[in-house]
C-alpha atoms as one frame of an Amber mdcrd trajectory, in Angstrom:
protein
  87.129  75.290  79.092  90.071  73.273  80.401  91.833  73.963  83.678  94.869
  75.726  82.190  92.733  78.164  80.219  90.552  78.811  83.271  93.626  79.603
  85.402  94.993  81.961  82.740  91.647  83.749  82.480  91.405  84.020  86.253
  94.937  85.433  86.486  94.332  88.009  83.752  91.110  89.260  85.298  92.254
  89.157  88.930  95.583  90.960  88.379  94.030  94.428  87.864  91.766  93.923
  90.863  94.692  92.967  93.073  96.703  95.904  91.702  93.928  98.385  92.426
  93.546  96.971  95.942  97.282  97.321  96.617  97.380 100.907  95.327  94.338
 101.792  97.422  95.902 100.248 100.528  99.194 101.984  99.771  97.401 105.331
  99.757  94.933 104.702 102.582  97.266 103.273 105.226  99.764 106.185 105.233
  96.894 108.678 105.166  95.262 107.092 108.211  98.608 106.938 110.013  99.310
 110.568 109.163  96.002 111.788 110.564  96.457 109.802 113.789  99.901 111.196
 114.656 100.853 114.003 116.973 103.416 116.754 116.486 106.196 114.775 118.173
 105.807 111.815 115.815 105.644 114.071 112.766 108.817 115.821 113.919 110.552
 112.457 114.360 109.499 111.339 110.851 110.744 114.637 109.452 114.145 114.167
 111.088 114.385 110.611 109.748 113.578 111.905 106.261 116.238 114.583 106.562
 118.797 112.005 107.678 118.012 109.672 104.769 117.989 112.396 102.116 121.742
 112.229 101.317 121.450 108.491 100.736 118.730 109.082  98.155 120.829 111.731
  96.430 123.801 109.333  96.344 121.819 106.501  94.763 120.183 108.890  92.292
 123.636 110.042  91.231 124.855 106.466  90.841 121.780 105.641  88.735 122.362
 108.713  86.563 125.976 107.719  85.981 124.889 104.193  85.112 122.352 105.469
  82.600 124.469 108.258  81.117 127.741 106.317  80.870 128.608 105.023  77.419
 128.245 101.276  76.971 131.292  99.077  77.498 133.140  98.021  74.346 132.181
  94.672  72.898 134.186  91.841  74.339 135.258  93.752  77.427 133.465  91.418
  79.811 134.944  88.311  78.223 138.455  89.815  78.410 137.876  90.634  82.086
 136.689  87.080  82.726 139.787  85.701  80.996 142.021  87.973  83.060 140.422
  86.769  86.290 140.680  83.160  85.151 137.065  82.078  85.129
């Protein structure tokens, strides 16, 4: 087995392992932090979440408009580029 094939095999077999480790860490770290907090910290996190909620709604709306909007007519981008002069 040459070096290139060995690297490809290693990458294919290590990618799921790394992915599982990252998902596990992503679940375990917040859980540990959540169990080690007091009421004051939880209240602070709740207030931060409430403050950031409108931003999430805004970006969700923008994404919906971007997905639901009809596609631009063919050639529109090239006409815009010509109008700008690039």
